[in-house]
PDB file of C-alpha atoms in Angstrom:
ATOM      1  CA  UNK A 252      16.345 -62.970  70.410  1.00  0.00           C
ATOM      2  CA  UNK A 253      18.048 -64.387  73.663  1.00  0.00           C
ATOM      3  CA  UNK A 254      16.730 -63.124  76.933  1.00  0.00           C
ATOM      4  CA  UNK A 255      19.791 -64.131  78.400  1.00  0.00           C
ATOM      5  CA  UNK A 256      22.620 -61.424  79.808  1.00  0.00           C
ATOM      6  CA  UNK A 257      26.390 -61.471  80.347  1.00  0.00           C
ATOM      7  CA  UNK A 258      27.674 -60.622  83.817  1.00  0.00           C
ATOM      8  CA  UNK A 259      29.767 -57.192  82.647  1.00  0.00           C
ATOM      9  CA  UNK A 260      31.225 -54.562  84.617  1.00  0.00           C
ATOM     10  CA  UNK A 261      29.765 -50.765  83.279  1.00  0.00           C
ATOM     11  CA  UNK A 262      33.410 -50.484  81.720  1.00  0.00           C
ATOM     12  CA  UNK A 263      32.747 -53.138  79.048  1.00  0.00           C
ATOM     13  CA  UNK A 264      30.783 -51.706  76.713  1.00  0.00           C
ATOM     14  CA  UNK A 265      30.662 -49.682  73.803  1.00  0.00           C
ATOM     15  CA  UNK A 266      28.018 -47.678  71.897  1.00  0.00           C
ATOM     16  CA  UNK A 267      27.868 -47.877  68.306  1.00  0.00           C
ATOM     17  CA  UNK A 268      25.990 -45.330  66.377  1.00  0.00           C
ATOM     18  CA  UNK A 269      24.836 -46.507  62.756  1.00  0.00           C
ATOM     19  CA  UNK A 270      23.564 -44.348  60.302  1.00  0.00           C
ATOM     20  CA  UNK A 271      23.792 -42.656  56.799  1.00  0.00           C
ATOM     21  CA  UNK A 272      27.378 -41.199  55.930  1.00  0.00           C
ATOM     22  CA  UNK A 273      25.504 -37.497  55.217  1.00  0.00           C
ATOM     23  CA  UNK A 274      24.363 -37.847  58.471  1.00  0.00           C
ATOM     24  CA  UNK A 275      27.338 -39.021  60.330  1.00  0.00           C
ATOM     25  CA  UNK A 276      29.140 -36.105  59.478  1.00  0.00           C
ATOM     26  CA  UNK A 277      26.394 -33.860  60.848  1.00  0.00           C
ATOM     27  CA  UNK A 278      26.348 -36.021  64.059  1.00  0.00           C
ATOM     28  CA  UNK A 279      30.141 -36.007  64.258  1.00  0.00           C
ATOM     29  CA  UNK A 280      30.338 -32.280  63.531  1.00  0.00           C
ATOM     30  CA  UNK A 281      27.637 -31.547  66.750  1.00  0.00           C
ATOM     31  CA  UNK A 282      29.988 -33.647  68.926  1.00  0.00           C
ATOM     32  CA  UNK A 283      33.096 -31.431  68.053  1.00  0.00           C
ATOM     33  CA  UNK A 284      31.456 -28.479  68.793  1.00  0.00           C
ATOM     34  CA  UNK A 285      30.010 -30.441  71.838  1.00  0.00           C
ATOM     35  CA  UNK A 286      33.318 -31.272  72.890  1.00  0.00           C
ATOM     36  CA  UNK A 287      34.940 -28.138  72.479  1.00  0.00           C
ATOM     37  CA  UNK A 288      32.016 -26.220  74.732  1.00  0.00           C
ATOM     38  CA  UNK A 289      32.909 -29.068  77.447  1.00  0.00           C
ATOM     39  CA  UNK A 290      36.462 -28.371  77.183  1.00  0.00           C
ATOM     40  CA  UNK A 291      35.659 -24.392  77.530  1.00  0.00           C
ATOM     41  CA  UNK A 292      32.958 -25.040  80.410  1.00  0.00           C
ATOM     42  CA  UNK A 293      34.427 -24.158  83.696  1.00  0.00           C
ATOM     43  CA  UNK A 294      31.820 -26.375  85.434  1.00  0.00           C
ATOM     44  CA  UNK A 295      33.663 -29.490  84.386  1.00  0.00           C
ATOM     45  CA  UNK A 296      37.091 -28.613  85.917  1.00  0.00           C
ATOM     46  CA  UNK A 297      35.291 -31.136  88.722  1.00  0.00           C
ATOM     47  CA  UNK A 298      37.021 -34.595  88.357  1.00  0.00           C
ATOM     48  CA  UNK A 299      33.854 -36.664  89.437  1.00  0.00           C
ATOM     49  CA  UNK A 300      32.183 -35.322  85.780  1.00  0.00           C
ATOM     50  CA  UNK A 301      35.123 -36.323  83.828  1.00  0.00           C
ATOM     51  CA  UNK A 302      34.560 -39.772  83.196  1.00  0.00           C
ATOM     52  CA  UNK A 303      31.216 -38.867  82.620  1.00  0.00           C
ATOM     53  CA  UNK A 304      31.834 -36.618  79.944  1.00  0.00           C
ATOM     54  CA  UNK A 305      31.221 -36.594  76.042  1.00  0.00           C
ATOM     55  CA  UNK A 306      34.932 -35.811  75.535  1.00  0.00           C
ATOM     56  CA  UNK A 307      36.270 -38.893  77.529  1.00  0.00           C
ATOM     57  CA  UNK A 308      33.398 -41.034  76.175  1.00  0.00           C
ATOM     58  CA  UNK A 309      34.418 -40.511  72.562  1.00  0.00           C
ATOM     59  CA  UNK A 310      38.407 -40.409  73.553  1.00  0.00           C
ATOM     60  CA  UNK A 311      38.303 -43.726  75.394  1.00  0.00           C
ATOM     61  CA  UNK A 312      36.194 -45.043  72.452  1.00  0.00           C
ATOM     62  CA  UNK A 313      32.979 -45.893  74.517  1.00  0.00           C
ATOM     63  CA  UNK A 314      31.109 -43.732  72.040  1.00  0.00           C
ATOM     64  CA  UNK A 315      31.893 -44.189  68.010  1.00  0.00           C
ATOM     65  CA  UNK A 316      30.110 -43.931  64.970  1.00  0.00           C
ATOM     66  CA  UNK A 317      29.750 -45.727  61.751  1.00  0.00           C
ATOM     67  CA  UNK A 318      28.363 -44.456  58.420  1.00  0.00           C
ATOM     68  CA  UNK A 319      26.673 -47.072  56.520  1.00  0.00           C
ATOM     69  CA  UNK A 320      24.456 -47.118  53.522  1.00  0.00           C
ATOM     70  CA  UNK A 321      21.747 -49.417  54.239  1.00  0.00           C
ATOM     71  CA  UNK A 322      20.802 -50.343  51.059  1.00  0.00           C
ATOM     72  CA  UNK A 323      24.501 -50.829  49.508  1.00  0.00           C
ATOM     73  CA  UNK A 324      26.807 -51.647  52.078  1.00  0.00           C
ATOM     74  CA  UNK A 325      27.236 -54.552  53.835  1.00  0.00           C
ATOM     75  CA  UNK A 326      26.444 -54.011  57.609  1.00  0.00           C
ATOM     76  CA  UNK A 327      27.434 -57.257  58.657  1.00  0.00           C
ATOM     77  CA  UNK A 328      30.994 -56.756  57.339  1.00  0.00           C
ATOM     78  CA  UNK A 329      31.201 -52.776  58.271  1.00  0.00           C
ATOM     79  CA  UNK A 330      30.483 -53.708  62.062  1.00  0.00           C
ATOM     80  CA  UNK A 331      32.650 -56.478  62.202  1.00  0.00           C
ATOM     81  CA  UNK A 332      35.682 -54.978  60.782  1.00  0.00           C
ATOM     82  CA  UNK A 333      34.686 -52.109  63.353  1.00  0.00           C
ATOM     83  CA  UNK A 334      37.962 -51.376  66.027  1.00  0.00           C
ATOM     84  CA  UNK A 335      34.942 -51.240  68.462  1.00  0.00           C
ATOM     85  CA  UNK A 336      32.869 -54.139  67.429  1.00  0.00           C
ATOM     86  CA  UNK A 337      33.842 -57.362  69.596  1.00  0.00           C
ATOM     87  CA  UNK A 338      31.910 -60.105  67.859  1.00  0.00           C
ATOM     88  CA  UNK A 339      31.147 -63.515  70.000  1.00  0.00           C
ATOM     89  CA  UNK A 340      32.602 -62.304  73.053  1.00  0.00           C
ATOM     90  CA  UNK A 341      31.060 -62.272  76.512  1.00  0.00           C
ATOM     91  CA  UNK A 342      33.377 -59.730  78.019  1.00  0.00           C
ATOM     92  CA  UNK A 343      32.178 -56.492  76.003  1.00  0.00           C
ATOM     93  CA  UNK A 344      28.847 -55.839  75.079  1.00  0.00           C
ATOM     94  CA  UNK A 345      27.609 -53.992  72.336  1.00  0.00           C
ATOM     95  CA  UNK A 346      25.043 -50.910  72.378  1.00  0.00           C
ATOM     96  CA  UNK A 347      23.850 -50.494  68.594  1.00  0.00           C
ATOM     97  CA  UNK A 348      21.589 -46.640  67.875  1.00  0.00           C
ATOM     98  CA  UNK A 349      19.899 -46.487  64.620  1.00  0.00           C
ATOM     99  CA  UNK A 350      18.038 -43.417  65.330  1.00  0.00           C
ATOM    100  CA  UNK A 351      15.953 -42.427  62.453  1.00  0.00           C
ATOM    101  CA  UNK A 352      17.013 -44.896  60.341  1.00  0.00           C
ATOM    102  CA  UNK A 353      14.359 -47.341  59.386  1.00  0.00           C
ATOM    103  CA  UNK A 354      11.667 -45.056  57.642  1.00  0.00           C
ATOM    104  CA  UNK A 355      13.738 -43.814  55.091  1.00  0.00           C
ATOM    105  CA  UNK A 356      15.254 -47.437  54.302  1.00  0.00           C
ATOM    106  CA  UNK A 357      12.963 -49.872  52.204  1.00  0.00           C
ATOM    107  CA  UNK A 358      11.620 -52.565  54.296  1.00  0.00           C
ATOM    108  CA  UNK A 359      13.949 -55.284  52.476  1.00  0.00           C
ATOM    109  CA  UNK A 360      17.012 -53.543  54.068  1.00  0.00           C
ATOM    110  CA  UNK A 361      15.487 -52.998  57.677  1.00  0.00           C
ATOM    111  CA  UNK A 362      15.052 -56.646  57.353  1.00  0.00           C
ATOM    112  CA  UNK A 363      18.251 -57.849  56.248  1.00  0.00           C
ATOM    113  CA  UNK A 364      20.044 -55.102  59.169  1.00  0.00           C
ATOM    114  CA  UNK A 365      18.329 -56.498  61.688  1.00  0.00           C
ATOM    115  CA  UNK A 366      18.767 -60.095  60.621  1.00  0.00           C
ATOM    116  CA  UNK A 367      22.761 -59.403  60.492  1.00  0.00           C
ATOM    117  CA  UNK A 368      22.988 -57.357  63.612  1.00  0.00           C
ATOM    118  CA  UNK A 369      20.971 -60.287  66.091  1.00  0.00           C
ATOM    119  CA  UNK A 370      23.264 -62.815  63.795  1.00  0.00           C
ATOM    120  CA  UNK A 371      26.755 -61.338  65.304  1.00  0.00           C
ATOM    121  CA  UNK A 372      26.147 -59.292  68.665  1.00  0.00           C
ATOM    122  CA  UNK A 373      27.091 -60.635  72.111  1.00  0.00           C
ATOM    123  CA  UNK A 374      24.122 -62.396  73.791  1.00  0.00           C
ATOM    124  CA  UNK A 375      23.019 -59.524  76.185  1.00  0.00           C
ATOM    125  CA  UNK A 376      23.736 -56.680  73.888  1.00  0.00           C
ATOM    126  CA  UNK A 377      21.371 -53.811  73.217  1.00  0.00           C
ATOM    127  CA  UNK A 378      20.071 -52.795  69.929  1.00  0.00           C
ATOM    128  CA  UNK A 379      18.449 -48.949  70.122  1.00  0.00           C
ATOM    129  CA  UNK A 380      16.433 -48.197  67.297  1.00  0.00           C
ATOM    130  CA  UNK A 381      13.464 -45.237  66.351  1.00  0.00           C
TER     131      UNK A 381
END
């Protein structure tokens, strides 16, 4: 990969979280209930938490997530049809989680993700994965 980075302000990026639809709606379901607990928690009536906060990272679309079957779908295509996905751009960069992905995806597919993700990501974006 390129070692090189993009000069980026923190507000121009967004985190992508890739995984298994089964386990997107899990995820997705946690950040509800997540969200709602913020929105019930007293301790973040203070405005310097706000932008901090799960609930305005998933309403201003900092945080998304995108179910993908690794060994059918096409990631390439998926991520770059994404709302949140800029592809070739040096004014947004991309985080990419694939927590827990890899071990239960044959090796072929872990391949070909990885191949596809470093093909179409902004030079100085970050690709988590466990």
């Amino acid at each position: 990969g390129d070692d090189s980075t993009t000069s980026s302000s923190a507000s121009s990026f967004h985190v992508i979280e890739v995984d298994q639809p089964e386990v997107q709606e899990k995820k997705m379901g946690n950040m509800k209930w997540l969200m709602t607990k913020e929105t019930n928690d007293a301790t973040n009536s203070d405005s310097n938490n706000k932008h901090h906060s799960i609930s305005h990272l998933v309403e201003s679309k900092k945080v998304s997530f995108l179910p993908v079957n690794f060994v059918t779908d096409n990631l390439q295509e998926k991520l770059t049809s994404h709302e949140q996905f800029s592809q070739n751009t040096t004014t947004t960069l991309s985080i990419i989680t694939m927590e827990g992905v890899t071990q239960y995806i044959p090796k072929e597919s872990t391949a070909d993700t990885l191949k596809k993700i470093h093909n179409i990501v902004t030079v100085g974006s970050t690709l988590l994965i466990t």
